[in-house]
Amino acid sequence: MARGKIVIRRIEKMSSRQVTFSKRRHGLMKKAHELAILCDVQVGVIVFSSTGRLYEYASSTTTTTMGMPSIIHKYQSAQENHQLLNPVSQIMFWEGEVRKLQQEMQILQDHHRSKFLIQLQYYLSNLNQLE
Amino acid sequence: MARGKIVIRRIEKMSSRQVTFSKRRHGLMKKAHELAILCDVQVGVIVFSSTGRLYEYASSTTTTTMGMPSIIHKYQSAQENHQLLNPVSQIMFWEGEVRKLQQEMQILQDHHRSKFLIQLQYYLSNLNQLE
DNA sequence: TCCCCTATTTATAAATC
DNA sequence: TGATTTATAAATAGGGG
């Protein structure tokens, strides 16, 4: 949105992606807060970075102090009707959930493995320098 | 932000508040979506209007399609889990989550299998009576 | 309610420090 | 890494239909 238009697709360069994440995350939280105040509504925002770090915003209105838990609870009751899908699609849903969690776990593991390897290389190079 | 600056406080005039709600709600959802795509992260947004109507956005990333239920689940687990544990126990935690989901799925499947068997017996007995 | 218009304000991409 | 700058893209307040 500045110094050049961009297309909305995954930013490939990791460092730029990190910078943009920081900026736009702040922007999003600010917008969420403004919406909540200006229009006196409840807003909840949850963001998970690719490394699994959690960022959140939960509004309070003039009438109630809604933390994220209350907003989630309200969301879930609002959705209860929807939960009554037929058995087969229910099972398929949970199978999907399991797959997603497994994939995420894999990502976390890869992430930490590479971090560990980098550390190891660092220590080894230090050792080499001491010799 | 246009035709005059505004201060961020509850808009008193109901009709303006409604209009602003509609505009900014769209803006917020769009920003959430852009953040999710650009930075390849999970984003969930929940908004309740003052009349209790629900508006939501839940992102998908390149790796996973996370609906709001998954995001909420992850949020709740992250809170319980303290999140500030070391990588290894974090991974162990998620492994536990996967196991739990798998067990749930198993129970669901067993349940429906037994229901199916009961149905089958019922039909069979009907068939027998016809003979 | 929703769309259009457009003058302004904001958000922010890219560069620089 | 983070803070600051700045040129530009986006969002939007206010008004009209």
Short mmCIF file of N, CA and C in Angstrom, two decimals, chain A residues 12-123:
data_model
loop_
_atom_site.label_atom_id
_atom_site.label_comp_id
_atom_site.label_asym_id
_atom_site.label_seq_id
_atom_site.Cartn_x
_atom_site.Cartn_y
_atom_site.Cartn_z
N GLU A 12 7.09 -14.49 -0.31
CA GLU A 12 8.07 -15.57 -0.31
C GLU A 12 9.28 -15.27 0.56
N LYS A 13 9.78 -14.04 0.45
CA LYS A 13 10.97 -13.68 1.21
C LYS A 13 10.64 -13.64 2.70
N MET A 14 11.25 -14.55 3.42
CA MET A 14 10.95 -14.73 4.83
C MET A 14 11.08 -13.45 5.66
N SER A 15 12.14 -12.68 5.40
CA SER A 15 12.35 -11.48 6.23
C SER A 15 11.25 -10.45 5.98
N SER A 16 10.88 -10.27 4.72
CA SER A 16 9.79 -9.34 4.42
C SER A 16 8.49 -9.83 5.03
N ARG A 17 8.30 -11.15 4.98
CA ARG A 17 7.07 -11.70 5.51
C ARG A 17 6.97 -11.40 7.01
N GLN A 18 8.10 -11.52 7.69
CA GLN A 18 8.15 -11.26 9.12
C GLN A 18 7.83 -9.79 9.41
N VAL A 19 8.43 -8.91 8.64
CA VAL A 19 8.21 -7.46 8.82
C VAL A 19 6.74 -7.12 8.57
N THR A 20 6.22 -7.62 7.46
CA THR A 20 4.82 -7.35 7.12
C THR A 20 3.89 -7.92 8.19
N PHE A 21 4.24 -9.08 8.70
CA PHE A 21 3.41 -9.70 9.74
C PHE A 21 3.30 -8.79 10.95
N SER A 22 4.44 -8.28 11.37
CA SER A 22 4.46 -7.41 12.53
C SER A 22 3.61 -6.15 12.31
N LYS A 23 3.82 -5.52 11.15
CA LYS A 23 3.08 -4.28 10.86
C LYS A 23 1.59 -4.51 10.74
N ARG A 24 1.21 -5.49 9.92
CA ARG A 24 -0.20 -5.71 9.64
C ARG A 24 -0.94 -6.30 10.83
N ARG A 25 -0.23 -7.06 11.65
CA ARG A 25 -0.85 -7.59 12.86
C ARG A 25 -1.25 -6.42 13.76
N HIS A 26 -0.35 -5.47 13.92
CA HIS A 26 -0.69 -4.29 14.69
C HIS A 26 -1.88 -3.55 14.09
N GLY A 27 -1.83 -3.41 12.76
CA GLY A 27 -2.91 -2.72 12.06
C GLY A 27 -4.25 -3.40 12.30
N LEU A 28 -4.25 -4.73 12.22
CA LEU A 28 -5.48 -5.49 12.39
C LEU A 28 -6.06 -5.32 13.79
N MET A 29 -5.19 -5.40 14.80
CA MET A 29 -5.64 -5.27 16.18
C MET A 29 -6.21 -3.87 16.41
N LYS A 30 -5.56 -2.87 15.82
CA LYS A 30 -6.03 -1.50 15.97
C LYS A 30 -7.42 -1.34 15.35
N LYS A 31 -7.58 -1.89 14.14
CA LYS A 31 -8.87 -1.82 13.45
C LYS A 31 -9.96 -2.52 14.25
N ALA A 32 -9.60 -3.66 14.82
CA ALA A 32 -10.55 -4.42 15.62
C ALA A 32 -11.00 -3.59 16.82
N HIS A 33 -10.04 -2.95 17.46
CA HIS A 33 -10.35 -2.12 18.62
C HIS A 33 -11.23 -0.94 18.24
N GLU A 34 -10.90 -0.30 17.13
CA GLU A 34 -11.68 0.85 16.68
C GLU A 34 -13.12 0.44 16.37
N LEU A 35 -13.27 -0.70 15.71
CA LEU A 35 -14.62 -1.20 15.39
C LEU A 35 -15.42 -1.43 16.66
N ALA A 36 -14.77 -2.05 17.64
CA ALA A 36 -15.45 -2.35 18.89
C ALA A 36 -15.92 -1.08 19.59
N ILE A 37 -15.05 -0.08 19.65
CA ILE A 37 -15.38 1.17 20.35
C ILE A 37 -16.42 1.98 19.57
N LEU A 38 -16.12 2.23 18.31
CA LEU A 38 -17.00 3.09 17.50
C LEU A 38 -18.42 2.56 17.44
N CYS A 39 -18.54 1.24 17.26
CA CYS A 39 -19.85 0.66 16.99
C CYS A 39 -20.41 -0.09 18.20
N ASP A 40 -19.65 -0.06 19.30
CA ASP A 40 -20.12 -0.67 20.54
C ASP A 40 -20.51 -2.13 20.33
N VAL A 41 -19.60 -2.89 19.74
CA VAL A 41 -19.85 -4.30 19.50
C VAL A 41 -18.72 -5.14 20.10
N GLN A 42 -18.93 -6.44 20.16
CA GLN A 42 -17.90 -7.33 20.68
C GLN A 42 -17.05 -7.85 19.54
N VAL A 43 -15.75 -7.78 19.74
CA VAL A 43 -14.82 -8.25 18.71
C VAL A 43 -13.75 -9.12 19.35
N GLY A 44 -13.47 -10.23 18.72
CA GLY A 44 -12.37 -11.09 19.15
C GLY A 44 -11.48 -11.42 17.97
N VAL A 45 -10.19 -11.28 18.15
CA VAL A 45 -9.25 -11.62 17.09
C VAL A 45 -8.18 -12.55 17.65
N ILE A 46 -7.95 -13.64 16.94
CA ILE A 46 -6.91 -14.60 17.33
C ILE A 46 -5.96 -14.77 16.16
N VAL A 47 -4.67 -14.67 16.43
CA VAL A 47 -3.67 -14.89 15.38
C VAL A 47 -2.61 -15.85 15.89
N PHE A 48 -2.33 -16.88 15.09
CA PHE A 48 -1.21 -17.77 15.40
C PHE A 48 -0.14 -17.60 14.34
N SER A 49 1.05 -17.23 14.77
CA SER A 49 2.16 -17.15 13.82
C SER A 49 2.55 -18.55 13.40
N SER A 50 3.37 -18.66 12.36
CA SER A 50 3.72 -19.97 11.85
C SER A 50 4.58 -20.74 12.85
N THR A 51 5.21 -20.02 13.78
CA THR A 51 5.98 -20.71 14.82
C THR A 51 5.11 -21.03 16.03
N GLY A 52 3.82 -20.73 15.94
CA GLY A 52 2.89 -21.11 17.01
C GLY A 52 2.69 -20.07 18.09
N ARG A 53 3.22 -18.86 17.89
CA ARG A 53 3.03 -17.84 18.90
C ARG A 53 1.62 -17.25 18.76
N LEU A 54 1.00 -16.99 19.92
CA LEU A 54 -0.38 -16.49 19.93
C LEU A 54 -0.44 -14.99 20.13
N TYR A 55 -1.25 -14.34 19.32
CA TYR A 55 -1.55 -12.92 19.49
C TYR A 55 -3.07 -12.79 19.53
N GLU A 56 -3.60 -11.97 20.41
CA GLU A 56 -5.04 -11.88 20.50
C GLU A 56 -5.53 -10.49 20.85
N TYR A 57 -6.77 -10.24 20.48
CA TYR A 57 -7.45 -9.03 20.93
C TYR A 57 -8.87 -9.41 21.29
N ALA A 58 -9.33 -8.95 22.42
CA ALA A 58 -10.73 -9.17 22.81
C ALA A 58 -11.27 -7.85 23.35
N SER A 59 -12.39 -7.44 22.81
CA SER A 59 -12.94 -6.14 23.17
C SER A 59 -13.77 -6.20 24.43
N SER A 60 -13.94 -5.05 25.02
CA SER A 60 -15.00 -4.89 26.01
C SER A 60 -15.96 -3.85 25.42
N THR A 61 -17.24 -3.98 25.72
CA THR A 61 -18.18 -2.97 25.27
C THR A 61 -18.57 -2.13 26.48
N THR A 62 -19.45 -1.16 26.25
CA THR A 62 -19.89 -0.33 27.38
C THR A 62 -20.68 -1.16 28.38
N THR A 63 -21.37 -2.21 27.85
CA THR A 63 -22.25 -2.98 28.73
C THR A 63 -21.56 -4.15 29.43
N THR A 64 -20.67 -4.81 28.70
CA THR A 64 -20.07 -6.01 29.28
C THR A 64 -18.56 -6.03 29.09
N THR A 65 -17.89 -6.74 29.96
CA THR A 65 -16.46 -6.95 29.80
C THR A 65 -16.28 -8.33 29.22
N MET A 66 -16.10 -8.38 27.91
CA MET A 66 -15.98 -9.67 27.25
C MET A 66 -14.52 -9.98 27.01
N GLY A 67 -14.02 -10.95 27.72
CA GLY A 67 -12.70 -11.46 27.40
C GLY A 67 -12.86 -12.47 26.29
N MET A 68 -11.75 -12.98 25.81
CA MET A 68 -11.81 -13.98 24.75
C MET A 68 -12.65 -15.19 25.15
N PRO A 69 -12.52 -15.67 26.39
CA PRO A 69 -13.32 -16.85 26.77
C PRO A 69 -14.82 -16.62 26.59
N SER A 70 -15.31 -15.45 26.99
CA SER A 70 -16.75 -15.20 26.85
C SER A 70 -17.13 -15.14 25.39
N ILE A 71 -16.29 -14.50 24.59
CA ILE A 71 -16.59 -14.39 23.16
C ILE A 71 -16.64 -15.77 22.54
N ILE A 72 -15.67 -16.60 22.91
CA ILE A 72 -15.65 -17.97 22.38
C ILE A 72 -16.90 -18.73 22.81
N HIS A 73 -17.24 -18.58 24.07
CA HIS A 73 -18.42 -19.27 24.58
C HIS A 73 -19.66 -18.85 23.80
N LYS A 74 -19.78 -17.56 23.59
CA LYS A 74 -20.93 -17.04 22.85
C LYS A 74 -20.93 -17.57 21.43
N TYR A 75 -19.75 -17.61 20.85
CA TYR A 75 -19.63 -18.14 19.49
C TYR A 75 -20.11 -19.59 19.44
N GLN A 76 -19.65 -20.36 20.41
CA GLN A 76 -19.99 -21.78 20.39
C GLN A 76 -21.47 -22.03 20.59
N SER A 77 -22.11 -21.25 21.47
CA SER A 77 -23.55 -21.43 21.64
C SER A 77 -24.28 -21.02 20.37
N ALA A 78 -23.77 -19.98 19.73
CA ALA A 78 -24.42 -19.52 18.50
C ALA A 78 -24.32 -20.57 17.40
N GLN A 79 -23.29 -21.37 17.49
CA GLN A 79 -23.04 -22.35 16.43
C GLN A 79 -23.62 -23.72 16.73
N GLU A 80 -24.17 -23.89 17.95
CA GLU A 80 -24.59 -25.21 18.40
C GLU A 80 -25.51 -25.91 17.40
N ASN A 81 -26.41 -25.15 16.81
CA ASN A 81 -27.32 -25.73 15.82
C ASN A 81 -26.53 -26.48 14.76
N HIS A 82 -25.54 -25.80 14.31
CA HIS A 82 -24.70 -26.28 13.22
C HIS A 82 -24.00 -27.60 13.55
N GLN A 83 -23.74 -27.80 14.83
CA GLN A 83 -22.98 -28.98 15.26
C GLN A 83 -23.70 -30.29 14.95
N LEU A 84 -25.04 -30.24 14.79
CA LEU A 84 -25.83 -31.45 14.69
C LEU A 84 -25.82 -32.02 13.28
N LEU A 85 -24.64 -32.12 12.71
CA LEU A 85 -24.51 -32.72 11.39
C LEU A 85 -24.75 -34.21 11.51
N ASN A 86 -24.85 -34.91 10.40
CA ASN A 86 -25.05 -36.35 10.46
C ASN A 86 -23.76 -37.05 10.86
N PRO A 87 -23.88 -38.27 11.40
CA PRO A 87 -22.75 -39.02 11.96
C PRO A 87 -21.55 -39.10 11.02
N VAL A 88 -21.83 -39.38 9.76
CA VAL A 88 -20.73 -39.61 8.83
C VAL A 88 -19.90 -38.34 8.65
N SER A 89 -20.57 -37.21 8.43
CA SER A 89 -19.81 -35.98 8.23
C SER A 89 -19.16 -35.55 9.54
N GLN A 90 -19.76 -35.97 10.67
CA GLN A 90 -19.14 -35.66 11.96
C GLN A 90 -17.79 -36.37 12.06
N ILE A 91 -17.80 -37.65 11.71
CA ILE A 91 -16.56 -38.42 11.77
C ILE A 91 -15.54 -37.87 10.78
N MET A 92 -16.02 -37.55 9.58
CA MET A 92 -15.11 -36.98 8.59
C MET A 92 -14.50 -35.68 9.10
N PHE A 93 -15.33 -34.89 9.80
CA PHE A 93 -14.83 -33.64 10.37
C PHE A 93 -13.68 -33.89 11.33
N TRP A 94 -13.90 -34.84 12.24
CA TRP A 94 -12.87 -35.09 13.24
C TRP A 94 -11.61 -35.71 12.63
N GLU A 95 -11.83 -36.54 11.61
CA GLU A 95 -10.66 -37.09 10.91
C GLU A 95 -9.83 -35.95 10.33
N GLY A 96 -10.53 -34.97 9.75
CA GLY A 96 -9.85 -33.79 9.21
C GLY A 96 -9.10 -33.05 10.29
N GLU A 97 -9.74 -32.91 11.46
CA GLU A 97 -9.09 -32.21 12.57
C GLU A 97 -7.79 -32.90 12.97
N VAL A 98 -7.85 -34.22 13.04
CA VAL A 98 -6.66 -34.99 13.42
C VAL A 98 -5.54 -34.76 12.40
N ARG A 99 -5.91 -34.84 11.13
CA ARG A 99 -4.90 -34.63 10.08
C ARG A 99 -4.26 -33.26 10.20
N LYS A 100 -5.10 -32.25 10.43
CA LYS A 100 -4.57 -30.89 10.53
C LYS A 100 -3.59 -30.76 11.69
N LEU A 101 -4.00 -31.33 12.84
CA LEU A 101 -3.12 -31.26 14.01
C LEU A 101 -1.80 -31.96 13.73
N GLN A 102 -1.89 -33.11 13.06
CA GLN A 102 -0.66 -33.85 12.77
C GLN A 102 0.26 -33.03 11.87
N GLN A 103 -0.34 -32.37 10.88
CA GLN A 103 0.46 -31.54 9.99
C GLN A 103 1.12 -30.40 10.75
N GLU A 104 0.33 -29.78 11.62
CA GLU A 104 0.88 -28.68 12.41
C GLU A 104 2.03 -29.14 13.28
N MET A 105 1.83 -30.33 13.85
CA MET A 105 2.86 -30.88 14.72
C MET A 105 4.14 -31.08 13.94
N GLN A 106 3.95 -31.58 12.72
CA GLN A 106 5.09 -31.81 11.84
C GLN A 106 5.84 -30.50 11.61
N ILE A 107 5.08 -29.44 11.34
CA ILE A 107 5.68 -28.13 11.09
C ILE A 107 6.46 -27.66 12.31
N LEU A 108 5.83 -27.79 13.48
CA LEU A 108 6.49 -27.40 14.72
C LEU A 108 7.79 -28.18 14.91
N GLN A 109 7.68 -29.49 14.66
CA GLN A 109 8.86 -30.33 14.83
C GLN A 109 9.98 -29.92 13.89
N ASP A 110 9.61 -29.70 12.62
CA ASP A 110 10.61 -29.27 11.63
C ASP A 110 11.24 -27.96 12.07
N HIS A 111 10.37 -27.05 12.50
CA HIS A 111 10.83 -25.73 12.93
C HIS A 111 11.88 -25.85 14.04
N HIS A 112 11.52 -26.64 15.05
CA HIS A 112 12.43 -26.73 16.19
C HIS A 112 13.67 -27.54 15.86
N ARG A 113 13.49 -28.51 14.93
CA ARG A 113 14.65 -29.30 14.54
C ARG A 113 15.67 -28.39 13.83
N SER A 114 15.16 -27.55 12.94
CA SER A 114 16.10 -26.69 12.22
C SER A 114 16.74 -25.68 13.16
N LYS A 115 15.95 -25.18 14.12
CA LYS A 115 16.51 -24.25 15.09
C LYS A 115 17.62 -24.93 15.88
N PHE A 116 17.36 -26.20 16.24
CA PHE A 116 18.33 -26.96 17.01
C PHE A 116 19.61 -27.17 16.21
N LEU A 117 19.44 -27.49 14.93
CA LEU A 117 20.61 -27.72 14.08
C LEU A 117 21.46 -26.47 13.94
N ILE A 118 20.78 -25.33 13.81
CA ILE A 118 21.51 -24.06 13.69
C ILE A 118 22.32 -23.80 14.95
N GLN A 119 21.69 -24.03 16.10
CA GLN A 119 22.38 -23.88 17.39
C GLN A 119 23.61 -24.78 17.45
N LEU A 120 23.39 -26.02 17.02
CA LEU A 120 24.45 -27.01 17.07
C LEU A 120 25.63 -26.55 16.22
N GLN A 121 25.33 -26.10 15.01
CA GLN A 121 26.39 -25.61 14.13
C GLN A 121 27.14 -24.45 14.76
N TYR A 122 26.37 -23.60 15.42
CA TYR A 122 26.96 -22.44 16.09
C TYR A 122 27.95 -22.88 17.16
N TYR A 123 27.50 -23.82 17.99
CA TYR A 123 28.37 -24.30 19.06
C TYR A 123 29.62 -24.98 18.50
#
